[in-house]
Structures are given as C-alpha cells and as structure tokens.
Coordinates of C-alpha atoms and ligand atoms in Angstrom, one line a residue:
Chain A
X20 CA -140.2 44.8 -167.4
X21 CA -140.2 44.4 -163.6
X22 CA -138.7 46.9 -161.2
X23 CA -135.4 45.9 -159.6
X24 CA -132.6 47.0 -157.4
X25 CA -129.4 48.1 -159.0
X26 CA -125.8 48.1 -158.0
X27 CA -122.7 48.9 -159.9
X28 CA -119.5 47.6 -158.2
X29 CA -116.1 48.9 -159.4
X30 CA -114.0 45.8 -159.0
X31 CA -114.2 42.1 -159.3
X32 CA -113.7 41.4 -155.6
X33 CA -116.7 43.6 -154.8
X34 CA -118.9 41.9 -157.4
X35 CA -118.0 38.2 -157.1
X36 CA -120.6 36.3 -155.1
X37 CA -123.1 39.1 -155.1
X38 CA -125.4 37.4 -157.7
X39 CA -127.5 34.9 -155.8
X40 CA -128.4 32.8 -158.9
X41 CA -127.7 32.3 -162.5
X42 CA -130.1 33.5 -165.2
X43 CA -130.6 29.9 -166.2
X44 CA -131.6 28.9 -162.7
X45 CA -133.8 32.0 -162.2
X46 CA -135.8 31.0 -165.3
X47 CA -136.7 27.5 -164.2
X48 CA -140.0 26.9 -162.5
X49 CA -142.5 24.0 -162.0
X50 CA -145.5 26.1 -162.7
X51 CA -144.4 28.6 -165.3
X52 CA -144.6 31.4 -162.7
X53 CA -141.6 33.7 -162.6
X54 CA -139.3 33.7 -159.6
X55 CA -138.7 37.2 -158.3
X56 CA -136.1 36.7 -155.6
X57 CA -132.9 36.3 -157.5
X58 CA -130.0 38.8 -158.1
X59 CA -128.2 38.4 -161.4
X60 CA -125.2 39.8 -163.2
X61 CA -125.4 42.1 -166.2
X62 CA -122.7 43.1 -168.7
X63 CA -123.9 44.8 -171.9
X64 CA -127.5 43.9 -170.9
X65 CA -128.6 43.0 -174.5
X66 CA -129.8 39.5 -173.7
X67 CA -130.8 40.3 -170.1
X68 CA -133.1 43.1 -171.1
X69 CA -134.6 41.0 -173.9
X70 CA -135.5 38.2 -171.4
X71 CA -136.9 40.7 -168.9
X72 CA -138.9 42.6 -171.6
X73 CA -140.4 39.3 -172.8
X74 CA -141.5 38.5 -169.2
X75 CA -139.2 35.5 -169.0
X76 CA -137.0 36.7 -166.2
X77 CA -137.9 39.0 -163.3
X78 CA -134.9 39.5 -161.0
X79 CA -135.1 41.3 -157.7
X80 CA -131.7 42.8 -158.3
X81 CA -129.2 43.5 -161.1
X82 CA -125.5 43.7 -160.4
X83 CA -123.9 45.7 -163.2
X84 CA -120.5 44.5 -164.2
X85 CA -119.9 47.1 -166.9
X86 CA -118.1 49.6 -164.6
X87 CA -115.3 47.2 -163.7
X88 CA -112.3 48.5 -165.7
X89 CA -110.3 45.2 -165.3
X90 CA -112.8 43.3 -167.3
X91 CA -112.6 45.5 -170.4
X92 CA -109.0 44.8 -171.4
X93 CA -107.3 42.8 -174.1
X94 CA -103.8 41.9 -173.0
X95 CA -100.9 39.7 -174.0
X96 CA -100.8 36.6 -171.8
X97 CA -97.7 35.1 -170.2
X98 CA -97.8 32.1 -172.4
X99 CA -97.7 34.3 -175.5
X100 CA -101.4 34.0 -176.0
X101 CA -104.1 36.6 -175.4
X102 CA -106.3 37.3 -172.4
X103 CA -109.6 38.9 -173.3
X104 CA -111.5 40.5 -170.5
X105 CA -115.2 39.3 -170.4
X106 CA -116.5 42.9 -170.9
X107 CA -114.6 43.5 -174.1
X108 CA -117.2 44.4 -176.6
X109 CA -117.7 42.7 -180.0
X110 CA -116.8 46.0 -181.6
X111 CA -113.6 46.2 -179.7
X112 CA -112.6 42.7 -180.7
X113 CA -113.4 43.3 -184.4
X114 CA -111.2 46.4 -184.4
X115 CA -108.3 45.0 -182.4
X116 CA -105.1 44.6 -184.6
X117 CA -103.7 41.7 -182.6
X118 CA -107.0 39.7 -182.7
X119 CA -107.3 40.4 -186.5
X120 CA -103.7 39.2 -187.3
X121 CA -103.5 36.3 -184.9
X122 CA -107.0 35.1 -184.4
X123 CA -108.8 35.9 -187.6
X124 CA -111.8 33.6 -187.0
X125 CA -112.6 35.7 -183.8
X126 CA -112.2 39.1 -185.5
X127 CA -114.5 37.8 -188.3
X128 CA -117.3 36.6 -186.1
X129 CA -117.1 39.6 -183.8
X130 CA -117.4 42.0 -186.7
X131 CA -120.2 40.2 -188.4
X132 CA -122.5 39.3 -185.5
X133 CA -125.6 41.4 -184.8
X134 CA -125.7 45.1 -185.9
X135 CA -123.1 47.9 -185.3
X136 CA -125.3 49.3 -182.5
X137 CA -125.5 46.0 -180.7
X138 CA -121.7 45.2 -181.2
X139 CA -120.9 48.5 -179.5
X140 CA -122.5 47.3 -176.3
X141 CA -122.6 43.5 -176.4
X142 CA -119.7 41.9 -174.5
X143 CA -117.9 38.7 -175.5
X144 CA -118.7 37.2 -172.0
X145 CA -122.4 38.0 -172.3
X146 CA -122.3 36.7 -175.8
X147 CA -121.1 33.3 -174.7
X148 CA -123.6 33.2 -171.8
X149 CA -126.7 34.4 -173.7
X150 CA -129.7 32.1 -173.6
X151 CA -131.0 30.1 -176.5
X152 CA -133.0 31.7 -179.3
X153 CA -135.4 28.8 -179.7
X154 CA -138.7 30.5 -180.2
X155 CA -140.6 28.3 -177.8
X156 CA -138.0 29.0 -175.2
X157 CA -138.4 32.8 -175.9
X158 CA -142.2 32.5 -175.7
X159 CA -143.9 33.0 -172.4
X160 CA -146.8 30.8 -173.5
X161 CA -144.5 27.8 -174.0
X162 CA -143.4 26.3 -170.7
X163 CA -140.8 24.0 -172.3
X164 CA -138.4 21.5 -170.7
X165 CA -135.5 24.0 -170.6
X166 CA -137.7 26.2 -168.4
X167 CA -138.8 23.4 -166.1
X168 CA -141.8 22.3 -168.1
X169 CA -142.6 18.8 -169.3
X170 CA -142.0 18.9 -173.0
X171 CA -139.9 20.1 -175.8
X172 CA -142.2 21.8 -178.4
X173 CA -139.6 21.7 -181.2
X174 CA -139.7 18.1 -182.2
X175 CA -143.3 18.1 -183.3
X176 CA -143.3 21.9 -184.1
X177 CA -141.5 24.5 -186.1
X178 CA -138.0 23.2 -186.0
X179 CA -136.4 24.8 -189.1
X180 CA -133.8 26.7 -187.0
X181 CA -133.1 23.8 -184.6
X182 CA -130.4 21.3 -184.2
X183 CA -129.2 18.5 -186.5
X184 CA -126.9 16.9 -184.0
X185 CA -127.1 15.8 -180.3
X186 CA -130.7 17.0 -179.7
X187 CA -131.4 14.7 -176.9
X188 CA -134.6 16.0 -175.2
X189 CA -134.0 19.6 -176.4
X190 CA -133.2 20.6 -180.0
X191 CA -132.1 24.2 -179.5
X192 CA -128.9 25.4 -181.2
X193 CA -126.3 27.2 -179.1
X194 CA -127.0 30.9 -179.6
X195 CA -123.4 32.2 -179.5
X196 CA -121.8 32.6 -182.9
X197 CA -118.6 33.7 -181.2
X198 CA -118.5 30.3 -179.4
X199 CA -118.0 28.5 -182.7
X200 CA -114.8 30.5 -183.4
X201 CA -113.6 30.4 -179.8
X202 CA -113.9 26.6 -179.6
X203 CA -112.0 26.3 -182.9
X204 CA -109.2 28.5 -181.4
X205 CA -109.0 26.4 -178.2
X206 CA -110.2 29.0 -175.9
X207 CA -110.4 28.6 -172.1
X208 CA -112.4 30.5 -169.6
X209 CA -111.3 32.0 -166.3
X210 CA -114.1 32.1 -163.8
X211 CA -113.9 34.0 -160.4
X212 CA -116.1 33.0 -157.5
X213 CA -116.9 34.5 -154.1
X214 CA -113.7 35.2 -152.1
X215 CA -111.7 35.4 -155.3
X216 CA -111.5 31.7 -156.0
X217 CA -110.5 31.2 -159.6
X218 CA -110.9 28.2 -161.9
X219 CA -109.9 27.8 -165.5
X220 CA -112.0 25.5 -167.8
X221 CA -111.9 24.8 -171.5
X222 CA -114.8 26.5 -173.3
X223 CA -115.7 23.2 -175.0
X224 CA -116.0 21.5 -171.6
X225 CA -117.9 24.5 -170.1
X226 CA -120.9 24.0 -172.4
X227 CA -123.4 21.3 -171.5
X228 CA -125.5 19.1 -173.7
X229 CA -129.2 18.7 -172.8
X230 CA -128.6 15.0 -171.8
X231 CA -126.2 16.3 -169.0
X232 CA -128.5 19.2 -167.9
X233 CA -131.5 20.3 -170.0
X234 CA -132.0 23.5 -167.9
X235 CA -128.7 25.2 -168.4
X236 CA -126.3 25.6 -171.4
X237 CA -123.1 25.8 -169.3
X238 CA -121.5 25.1 -166.0
X239 CA -121.6 28.7 -164.6
X240 CA -122.3 28.6 -160.8
X241 CA -124.3 31.3 -158.9
X242 CA -122.2 34.3 -158.0
X243 CA -119.4 33.2 -160.3
X244 CA -118.0 35.9 -162.7
X245 CA -116.6 35.0 -166.1
X246 CA -113.5 37.2 -165.9
X247 CA -111.5 36.4 -169.0
X248 CA -111.4 34.3 -172.2
X249 CA -107.9 32.9 -172.6
X250 CA -106.6 32.1 -176.1
X251 CA -103.5 30.0 -176.4
X252 CA -100.8 31.2 -178.7
X253 CA -101.4 29.9 -182.2
X254 CA -98.6 28.2 -184.0
X255 CA -97.0 30.7 -186.5
X256 CA -98.1 28.3 -189.3
X257 CA -101.7 28.1 -188.3
X258 CA -104.6 30.1 -189.7
X259 CA -108.3 30.3 -188.9
X260 CA -111.5 31.6 -190.4
X261 CA -115.2 31.9 -189.5
X262 CA -118.0 32.0 -192.1
X263 CA -121.7 32.0 -191.7
X264 CA -124.9 31.8 -193.7
X265 CA -127.8 33.9 -192.8
X266 CA -131.4 33.3 -193.9
X267 CA -131.3 36.7 -195.5
X268 CA -128.3 39.1 -195.9
X269 CA -129.0 40.7 -192.5
X270 CA -127.8 41.0 -188.9
X271 CA -129.9 38.1 -187.6
X272 CA -128.3 35.0 -186.0
X273 CA -127.0 32.7 -188.7
X274 CA -128.8 29.5 -189.8
X275 CA -125.4 27.8 -190.1
X276 CA -121.9 28.9 -189.3
X277 CA -118.5 27.2 -189.4
X278 CA -115.1 27.9 -187.9
X279 CA -112.0 26.2 -189.2
X280 CA -108.4 26.4 -187.8
X281 CA -105.6 24.6 -189.5
X282 CA -101.9 24.3 -188.7
X283 CA -100.1 23.4 -191.9
X284 CA -96.4 22.7 -192.4
X285 CA -95.0 25.2 -194.9
X286 CA -95.9 23.9 -198.3
X287 CA -96.9 20.6 -196.9
X288 CA -99.3 18.5 -194.8
X289 CA -101.9 19.6 -192.3
X290 CA -100.6 19.1 -188.7
X291 CA -103.6 20.0 -186.7
X292 CA -107.2 20.8 -187.6
X293 CA -110.3 22.1 -185.8
X294 CA -113.6 22.1 -187.6
X295 CA -116.5 23.5 -185.5
X296 CA -120.1 23.8 -186.6
X297 CA -122.4 26.5 -185.1
X298 CA -126.2 26.6 -185.1
X299 CA -126.0 22.8 -185.5
X300 CA -126.3 21.4 -182.0
X301 CA -127.0 22.5 -178.4
X302 CA -123.3 23.2 -178.1
X303 CA -120.7 24.2 -180.7
X304 CA -120.3 20.9 -182.6
X305 CA -116.9 19.5 -183.3
X306 CA -116.8 17.6 -186.6
X307 CA -114.3 15.0 -185.4
X308 CA -114.5 12.8 -188.6
X309 CA -113.6 15.9 -190.7
X310 CA -110.7 16.8 -188.5
X311 CA -109.3 13.3 -188.7
X312 CA -109.6 13.3 -192.4
X313 CA -107.6 16.5 -192.7
X314 CA -104.7 15.8 -190.4
X315 CA -101.7 14.4 -192.3
X316 CA -102.9 15.3 -195.7
X317 CA -101.9 18.0 -198.1
X318 CA -105.2 19.8 -198.5
X319 CA -106.6 20.3 -202.0
X320 CA -110.1 20.6 -203.3
X321 CA -110.8 16.8 -203.1
X322 CA -109.6 16.5 -199.6
X323 CA -111.7 19.6 -198.6
X324 CA -114.7 18.0 -200.3
X325 CA -114.2 14.7 -198.5
X326 CA -113.8 16.5 -195.1
X327 CA -116.9 18.6 -195.7
X328 CA -118.9 15.4 -196.4
X329 CA -117.5 13.7 -193.3
X330 CA -118.4 16.8 -191.2
X331 CA -122.1 15.7 -191.5
X332 CA -121.4 12.2 -190.1
X333 CA -124.0 11.4 -187.5
X334 CA -126.4 14.2 -188.4
X335 CA -130.0 13.5 -187.6
X336 CA -132.1 16.3 -189.1
X337 CA -135.6 17.0 -187.7
X338 CA -138.8 17.3 -189.8
X339 CA -138.0 20.8 -191.1
X340 CA -134.3 21.4 -191.1
X341 CA -132.7 18.9 -193.5
X342 CA -132.0 21.9 -195.7
X343 CA -129.1 22.7 -193.3
X344 CA -127.1 19.7 -194.4
X345 CA -126.0 20.9 -197.8
X346 CA -125.4 24.4 -196.4
X347 CA -123.0 23.1 -193.7
X348 CA -121.3 20.9 -196.3
X349 CA -120.7 23.9 -198.5
X350 CA -119.6 26.1 -195.7
X351 CA -117.1 23.6 -194.3
X352 CA -115.6 23.0 -197.8
X353 CA -115.3 26.8 -198.4
X354 CA -113.8 27.5 -195.0
X355 CA -111.2 24.8 -195.4
X356 CA -110.2 26.0 -198.8
X357 CA -110.2 29.7 -197.7
X358 CA -107.8 28.9 -194.9
X359 CA -105.5 26.8 -197.1
X360 CA -105.5 29.4 -199.9
X361 CA -105.0 32.2 -197.4
X362 CA -108.0 34.3 -198.2
Chain B
X14 CA -144.7 65.1 -169.4
X15 CA -143.7 63.5 -166.1
X16 CA -142.3 65.6 -163.3
X17 CA -138.6 64.5 -163.2
X18 CA -137.1 67.3 -161.1
X19 CA -135.0 66.0 -158.2
X20 CA -136.4 66.4 -154.7
X21 CA -133.9 68.5 -152.6
X22 CA -133.5 65.8 -150.0
X23 CA -132.1 63.4 -152.6
X24 CA -129.8 65.6 -154.6
X25 CA -126.9 65.1 -152.3
X26 CA -127.2 61.3 -152.6
X27 CA -126.8 61.4 -156.4
X28 CA -123.6 59.4 -156.3
X29 CA -125.0 56.7 -153.9
X30 CA -125.7 54.4 -156.9
X31 CA -122.0 53.8 -157.4
X32 CA -121.6 51.3 -154.6
X33 CA -124.7 50.2 -152.8
X34 CA -127.9 49.0 -154.3
X35 CA -130.5 51.6 -155.2
X36 CA -134.1 51.2 -156.4
X37 CA -136.4 49.5 -157.2
X38 CA -138.2 52.8 -156.7
X39 CA -137.1 56.0 -158.5
X40 CA -133.5 57.0 -158.2
X41 CA -131.9 60.4 -158.8
X42 CA -129.5 60.5 -161.7
X43 CA -127.9 62.9 -164.2
X44 CA -127.9 62.5 -167.9
X45 CA -125.7 64.5 -170.2
X46 CA -127.8 64.9 -173.4
X47 CA -126.8 67.1 -176.3
X48 CA -124.3 68.9 -174.0
X49 CA -127.0 69.7 -171.4
X50 CA -127.0 68.1 -168.0
X51 CA -130.4 66.9 -166.9
X52 CA -131.4 65.8 -163.4
X53 CA -133.9 62.9 -163.4
X54 CA -135.7 60.9 -160.8
X55 CA -136.6 57.6 -162.4
X56 CA -136.7 53.8 -161.7
X57 CA -133.6 51.7 -162.6
X58 CA -135.7 49.8 -165.1
X59 CA -136.2 52.9 -167.2
X60 CA -134.5 52.5 -170.6
X61 CA -132.5 55.4 -172.1
X62 CA -135.1 55.5 -174.9
X63 CA -137.9 56.0 -172.3
X64 CA -135.9 58.6 -170.4
X65 CA -135.3 60.6 -173.5
X66 CA -138.8 60.4 -174.8
X67 CA -141.0 60.4 -171.7
X68 CA -138.9 62.3 -169.2
X69 CA -137.0 64.8 -171.4
X70 CA -139.6 65.1 -174.2
X71 CA -136.9 64.4 -176.8
X72 CA -139.3 62.4 -179.0
X73 CA -137.1 62.5 -182.1
X74 CA -135.7 59.2 -181.0
X75 CA -138.2 56.6 -182.1
X76 CA -138.9 53.2 -180.6
X77 CA -139.9 50.5 -183.1
X78 CA -139.1 47.0 -181.9
X79 CA -137.9 47.8 -178.4
X80 CA -135.6 44.8 -178.7
X81 CA -132.4 46.0 -180.4
X82 CA -133.5 44.6 -183.8
X83 CA -134.6 47.6 -185.9
X84 CA -132.2 50.5 -184.9
X85 CA -135.0 53.1 -185.0
X86 CA -133.8 54.2 -181.5
X87 CA -130.2 54.9 -182.5
X88 CA -128.5 57.6 -180.5
X89 CA -124.8 58.2 -179.8
X90 CA -123.1 57.1 -176.6
X91 CA -119.8 59.0 -176.4
X92 CA -120.1 59.5 -180.2
X93 CA -120.8 55.9 -181.1
X94 CA -124.2 54.7 -182.3
X95 CA -126.1 52.4 -179.9
X96 CA -129.7 51.2 -179.5
X97 CA -131.3 53.4 -176.8
X98 CA -134.0 50.8 -176.2
X99 CA -131.5 48.2 -175.0
X100 CA -129.6 50.5 -172.6
X101 CA -130.8 51.4 -169.1
X102 CA -130.7 55.1 -168.4
X103 CA -128.9 54.4 -165.1
X104 CA -126.2 52.5 -167.0
X105 CA -125.2 55.6 -169.0
X106 CA -123.4 57.2 -166.1
X107 CA -121.3 60.2 -167.1
X108 CA -121.1 59.2 -170.8
X109 CA -122.4 61.8 -173.3
X110 CA -125.6 61.1 -175.2
X111 CA -126.3 62.8 -178.5
X112 CA -129.8 62.5 -180.1
X113 CA -131.2 63.7 -183.4
X114 CA -132.2 66.9 -181.7
X115 CA -128.5 67.7 -181.0
X116 CA -127.2 67.2 -184.5
X117 CA -127.9 70.6 -186.1
X118 CA -126.2 73.8 -185.0
X119 CA -129.1 76.1 -184.5
X120 CA -130.7 76.5 -187.9
X121 CA -127.8 75.0 -189.7
X122 CA -128.5 71.4 -190.5
X123 CA -125.9 68.7 -190.2
X124 CA -124.6 67.8 -193.7
X125 CA -126.2 64.4 -193.4
X126 CA -129.6 66.0 -192.7
X127 CA -129.2 68.3 -195.7
X128 CA -128.2 65.3 -197.9
X129 CA -131.2 63.3 -196.8
X130 CA -133.5 66.2 -197.8
X131 CA -131.7 66.7 -201.1
X132 CA -132.0 63.0 -202.0
X133 CA -135.5 62.4 -200.7
X134 CA -134.2 59.8 -198.4
X135 CA -137.3 60.0 -196.2
X136 CA -140.7 58.4 -196.6
X137 CA -142.9 58.0 -193.5
X138 CA -139.8 59.1 -191.5
X139 CA -140.1 56.6 -188.6
X140 CA -136.7 55.1 -189.2
X141 CA -135.1 58.3 -190.3
X142 CA -133.7 59.8 -187.1
X143 CA -132.0 56.6 -186.3
X144 CA -130.5 56.3 -189.8
X145 CA -129.3 59.9 -189.7
X146 CA -127.5 59.2 -186.4
X147 CA -125.7 56.2 -187.9
X148 CA -124.9 58.0 -191.0
X149 CA -123.6 61.1 -189.2
X150 CA -121.4 59.0 -187.0
X151 CA -120.0 57.3 -190.0
X152 CA -119.2 60.6 -191.8
X153 CA -117.6 62.0 -188.6
X154 CA -115.3 59.0 -188.4
X155 CA -114.6 58.4 -192.1
X156 CA -115.1 61.3 -194.5
X157 CA -114.0 59.3 -197.5
X158 CA -116.8 56.7 -197.8
X159 CA -117.4 53.8 -200.1
X160 CA -120.9 52.3 -200.7
X161 CA -119.8 49.3 -198.6
X162 CA -118.9 51.5 -195.6
X163 CA -122.4 53.0 -195.9
X164 CA -124.1 49.6 -196.2
X165 CA -122.1 48.2 -193.2
X166 CA -122.9 51.3 -191.0
X167 CA -126.7 51.1 -191.8
X168 CA -127.0 47.3 -191.8
X169 CA -128.9 47.3 -188.5
X170 CA -131.6 49.7 -189.8
X171 CA -135.0 48.4 -190.9
X172 CA -136.9 50.7 -193.2
X173 CA -140.3 49.4 -194.3
X174 CA -140.6 52.2 -196.8
X175 CA -137.5 51.1 -198.7
X176 CA -135.4 54.3 -198.4
X177 CA -132.1 52.6 -198.2
X178 CA -131.0 53.3 -201.9
X179 CA -131.7 57.0 -201.4
X180 CA -129.8 56.9 -198.1
X181 CA -126.8 55.5 -200.0
X182 CA -127.0 58.3 -202.6
X183 CA -127.4 60.9 -199.9
X184 CA -124.3 59.6 -198.0
X185 CA -122.1 59.4 -201.1
X186 CA -123.1 63.0 -201.8
X187 CA -122.4 64.2 -198.3
X188 CA -119.0 62.6 -198.3
X189 CA -118.2 64.2 -201.7
X190 CA -119.2 67.6 -200.3
X191 CA -117.1 67.1 -197.2
X192 CA -114.0 66.2 -199.2
X193 CA -114.2 69.4 -201.4
Ligands
FAD410 C1 -130.5 42.2 -183.4 C2 -129.6 41.3 -182.7 C3 -128.8 40.4 -183.5 C4 -127.9 39.5 -182.8 N1 -127.2 38.7 -183.6 C5 -126.3 37.8 -183.0 C6 -125.5 36.9 -183.7 O1 -125.5 36.9 -185.0 N2 -124.7 36.1 -183.1 C7 -124.6 36.1 -181.7 O2 -123.8 35.3 -181.1 N3 -125.3 36.9 -181.0 C8 -126.2 37.8 -181.6 N4 -126.9 38.6 -180.8 C9 -126.9 38.5 -179.3 C10 -126.0 39.4 -178.7 O3 -124.7 39.4 -179.2 C11 -125.9 39.0 -177.2 O4 -127.1 39.2 -176.6 C12 -124.9 39.8 -176.4 O5 -123.6 39.5 -176.9 C13 -124.9 39.5 -175.0 O6 -123.9 40.3 -174.3 P1 -124.2 41.3 -173.2 O7 -122.9 41.9 -172.8 O8 -125.2 42.3 -173.6 O9 -124.8 40.3 -172.1 P2 -125.8 40.5 -171.0 O10 -127.2 40.6 -171.6 O11 -125.4 41.6 -170.0 O12 -125.6 39.1 -170.2 C14 -125.9 37.9 -170.8 C15 -125.9 36.8 -169.8 O13 -124.6 36.6 -169.3 C16 -124.5 36.9 -167.9 N5 -123.2 37.5 -167.8 C17 -122.7 38.5 -168.6 N6 -121.4 38.8 -168.3 C18 -121.1 38.0 -167.3 C19 -119.9 37.8 -166.5 N7 -118.8 38.5 -166.8 N8 -119.9 36.8 -165.6 C20 -121.0 36.1 -165.3 N9 -122.2 36.3 -165.9 C21 -122.2 37.2 -166.9 C22 -125.7 37.6 -167.5 O14 -126.1 37.3 -166.2 C23 -126.7 37.1 -168.6 O15 -127.2 35.9 -168.1 C24 -127.8 39.5 -181.4 C25 -128.6 40.4 -180.7 C26 -129.5 41.3 -181.3 C27 -130.3 42.2 -180.4
SF4_411 S1 -135.7 23.0 -178.2 FE1 -135.1 23.2 -176.0 S2 -135.4 25.4 -175.6 FE2 -136.6 24.9 -177.5 S3 -138.7 24.2 -176.8 FE3 -137.4 22.3 -176.9 S4 -136.7 22.2 -174.8 FE4 -137.3 24.3 -175.0
FES412 S1 -136.4 50.3 -181.1 FE1 -134.4 50.0 -180.4 S2 -133.6 48.7 -181.9 FE2 -135.7 48.8 -182.5
FES413 S1 -139.0 55.9 -194.1 FE1 -140.7 54.7 -193.4 S2 -139.6 53.2 -192.2 FE2 -138.0 54.2 -193.2

C-alpha cells in the first residue's frame, strides 16, 4: 500500500469538494501505470484498502468521511419515508427496528452480506459505491477495458461469476448486494457537491451500463459526497424480501440474489411489483416481464412460476455461467411466494 | 521492535490530524489498547493490525489474508469485533481497542478461553485468537446462546484445521456456566 496524506473533516461542508477525483477515474490509465495524484473519499475503507493493498489504486490523499456525525443517522423523512445517512453501517441497518419492520428486504441484505466484522465497519454508501469483483478487474496483471485497457478478458475467460444480461463490452456483475434490495424499494440518493449543491437521483438511474460508460459503474462526480439514501414510504399493504444464493454457505458475495417488493390489495390482486436480480448484470437488473406478469393477478404458485420464468427473458449466458439461469428462476419464485405468504 | 516513542517537538501537535492533512510521513497518534494509552509515531497507511503487532509487540492478533476475508485479525473496537487488517490505525481515534492479550484478568482466563481449552477447540492455533475474540464478544452481549447464534457470530472465521465443531461445544458450555 502506498503512503498518503490523511484528513478527517468533521462536517459535510468541510469535506464536499475536497476529493479531486473519483476512485473509478483514479483507476483508469492508458498504460496500466497507477496515477498517484488524486485525493479520494473513504468511509469504512473496506473496499478502498482492498484496492490499495492490491496495488490497483494509489491516491495521494485520503479524506476520511467517518468522523462526520450527520452521515451516520437513520431518520424519519418528511414524506413518511426514511433517510439513511451514507455512513450508516450494515450492522446498524440490520439491527434497526424501523428498517426491519418497514423495509425487510434491506434488513435482510444488510444482515446477511459479508461477515459480522465487515458489517460492523462497512457503510451502506461505500457498499453502493464499491468497485466490481470481476477477478480480471481485481488483478494488476490484467489491464482490462474498465481500467482503460483494450479488452475485456471475461468473454473468452473464466466467466462463471459474470453477467447473464446486458454485458455489452464488459460482463462484470454489480458488486453491491444491498443495491438489489434498494432498487426494489425505490431508493433515491442525495448527493452533495462542493459549495453545498445538492441533487437527488434515483438509485436505478445512478448506475450506468457499460454501453453508457465502461469505466465507471455510476454517475458520481469528483468531490461529490453521497450524503443519504432516501426510501419512500412503502404502502401499508406492501412487503419486500431479499434472498441470495452463495456458492458455499459462507460470507462471500452471492452468485445470484433477488429482491422482490409487492403491494397486494388485502386478500386480492397485486397492485405493484418490483422484481430485481443481483449478480446478474452490470447494474441491478429489473425483470420487467416478471413484474408485468404479476401486476393485476392474485398470486399463487402458478403465477409465481410463470413470473419466475419470465424473469429470465432476454438472458444471454456466457460460456461458463448458464448454471445461473435455473438458480435465478428458483430464487425469484421462492421470493415471490415468500412475500405473498408473509414469511 | 520499531521505536515508536513520540519526539517531544511533535507531542503538542497530536490533535492536528483532526482538521488538516497529515502525512504521508509518520504522524503522532494515541491508541487506547487494553485500557492502556500508547503514543505512536506511524504513517497514516499503517493498519491497526500492523500497529498492534509491529509497533506494540502485541502479536496475539494474527494476520492471515490481510483482506478482511478470514477474521484471524479480529479485535474489539469499542467492544465490537472488527477486522484489524482492514482498519487504519489513524482511523481508530479515541475508540477503545481490546485484543486477545486484554481478555484475561491477570492469571484468570476469560470463560471463553477456559472453555476453548476444556473442549480442545485449538489445533494449530492460528485462527484461535480471532475466534476467541468473536466468541467472547458474543458471550458478553448474549449469555443465553443457541447454536445458531454461535454459528452466526463465527461465520467470518476460516479455520483450516476444522475446529469449528469444538468451538461450538466450547461456547455452549461457556454459556451454560455463565447462566448457573
Ligand atoms: C469478506 C468480505 C465479504 C463481502 N461480502 C459482500 C457481500 O456479500 N455483498 C456486498 O454487497 N458486499 C460485500 N462485501 C463488500 C463490502 O460490503 C464493501 O466493501 C463495503 O460495504 C464498502 O463500504 P465502506 O464503507 O468500507 O466503503 P469504502 O471502502 O470506504 O468506500 C468505497 C467507495 O465508495 C467511496 N465512498 C464511500 N463513501 C462515500 C460517500 N459518502 N460519498 C462519496 N464517496 C464515497 C469511496 O471513495 C470508495 O470509492 C464484502 C467484503 C468483504 C471483505
Ligand atoms: S468484465 Fe468488465 S471488469 Fe471484468 S475484465 Fe471485462 S471489462 Fe474488466
Ligand atoms: S487477516 Fe484480517 S481478515 Fe484475514
Ligand atoms: S486451529 Fe488451525 S486454523 Fe484454526
């Protein structure tokens, strides 16, 4: 790990604009040589230290956001929803009674990602902004397209953990498991730039497919701080769930995960549905055909099976990951039925 | 062991890190470890695991993967288990660190340590200090344990010698003893 300058501002105004680059931009090079002039933000530091220890990132400075108290709060929002500070840890989310009762999919994913030690430190903001786990991307010896190189190594290589949808030029899957649940819950992000300028953007719109920009996963701009994740109030009749499948029963990133949120009229038809697939595409993947099939129906086992089948519409597996298709189909069916049956 | 005593001319600047940039060279900082305050002079890039092992000679904390993926380096930050390899020492601030060396009271072992011995929950021992720290934190927060609580609390720990079943037995026993 390189040596760096360190600062630890105490409020958002002091910190906004201090980072000179994003981590994504700092990792792009023509030659494969690391840039050493950027200043970047750090929250829990779990992904940042990993990248630095692997020699993939060598910032001149780190601005620590972890000592900003305003960023670590879960609060009721004016619209009846919830405002989650970007520094709220995964452990805090999993233990929060409001999150558990009103946004079960998020409590599930926060309590089941990584290990207890990591959840204690990893923040939800950093989780959404972590860089891909593609092993070519994480290897210093592979100067792939996402790092400014010429090629993607995944298509002709070891692609068993890669995408089955939307892999246009880059087949990585989005690394954030929380993102699957948060997209299903309709989350928005509040971003604060230099001089306190704020913008609010839907999480789903914030993420970028490789065909839009192959070198960054999202629309964060240099110096901009992700200040909060905003969850709209769920209808009292809606419920959500997140389930995942690991390769082994361990703390590693899942090979497939699914979040489902359904609003169902009491004893009746489904009014609104979100079916989101994680570890399936370079962004959380919305299974539109499955959603369309659910809305208006009284959901039983047959409807769930049909929706699960529809969720794979348009899938284009690579040479080594067709095994993901039946896993996703099973996860979607189980998640839908679990929401409907309330458990 | 490295010389980590603070040069006099820097001691008064110990709080400077709070606002303005410090480093990349060595920086004075204070670490509260096992209820003892230590003054160090280390680079911002030093991890907590490195500071404990290399600067303070507290080598009970082990480093396996150095990437947050094996939990060998587990210590407590304000009583909660964290991975010391993935935290910078400068990031600890005034929070309290507890390591495996701080668990026993003099010659009196922590109940989890005694239970590990009684149940032969140690093979090569490399993963053991970390496992003991996770287990002890669990017992402190929840004295009436189930096997699922124990599995959840130790889910991040890799043990290549396969001691997990003995760890489960040791913890169930420690929890029974604590209840009586
Ligand atoms: C063993 C292990 C297992 C894991 N398993 C999973 C898993 O199953 N699912 C999963 O989703 N993740 C998993 N992770 C990843 C982990 O959850 C993330 O690395 C972590 O959440 C990142 O959060 P952080 O606060 O440490 O971010 P940092 O490392 O501090 O930051 C991450 C990135 O976000 C930027 N950043 C952080 N906060 C802000 C902000 N407020 N404003 C602007 N930029 C910011 C940083 O510049 C950096 O680029 C695992 C990690 C480990 C080590
Ligand atoms: S999948 Fe994306 S991140 Fe992985 S090698 Fe290809 S371009 Fe790089
Ligand atoms: S050494 Fe820290 S988790 Fe493996
Ligand atoms: S006892 Fe050897 S690694 Fe666990």
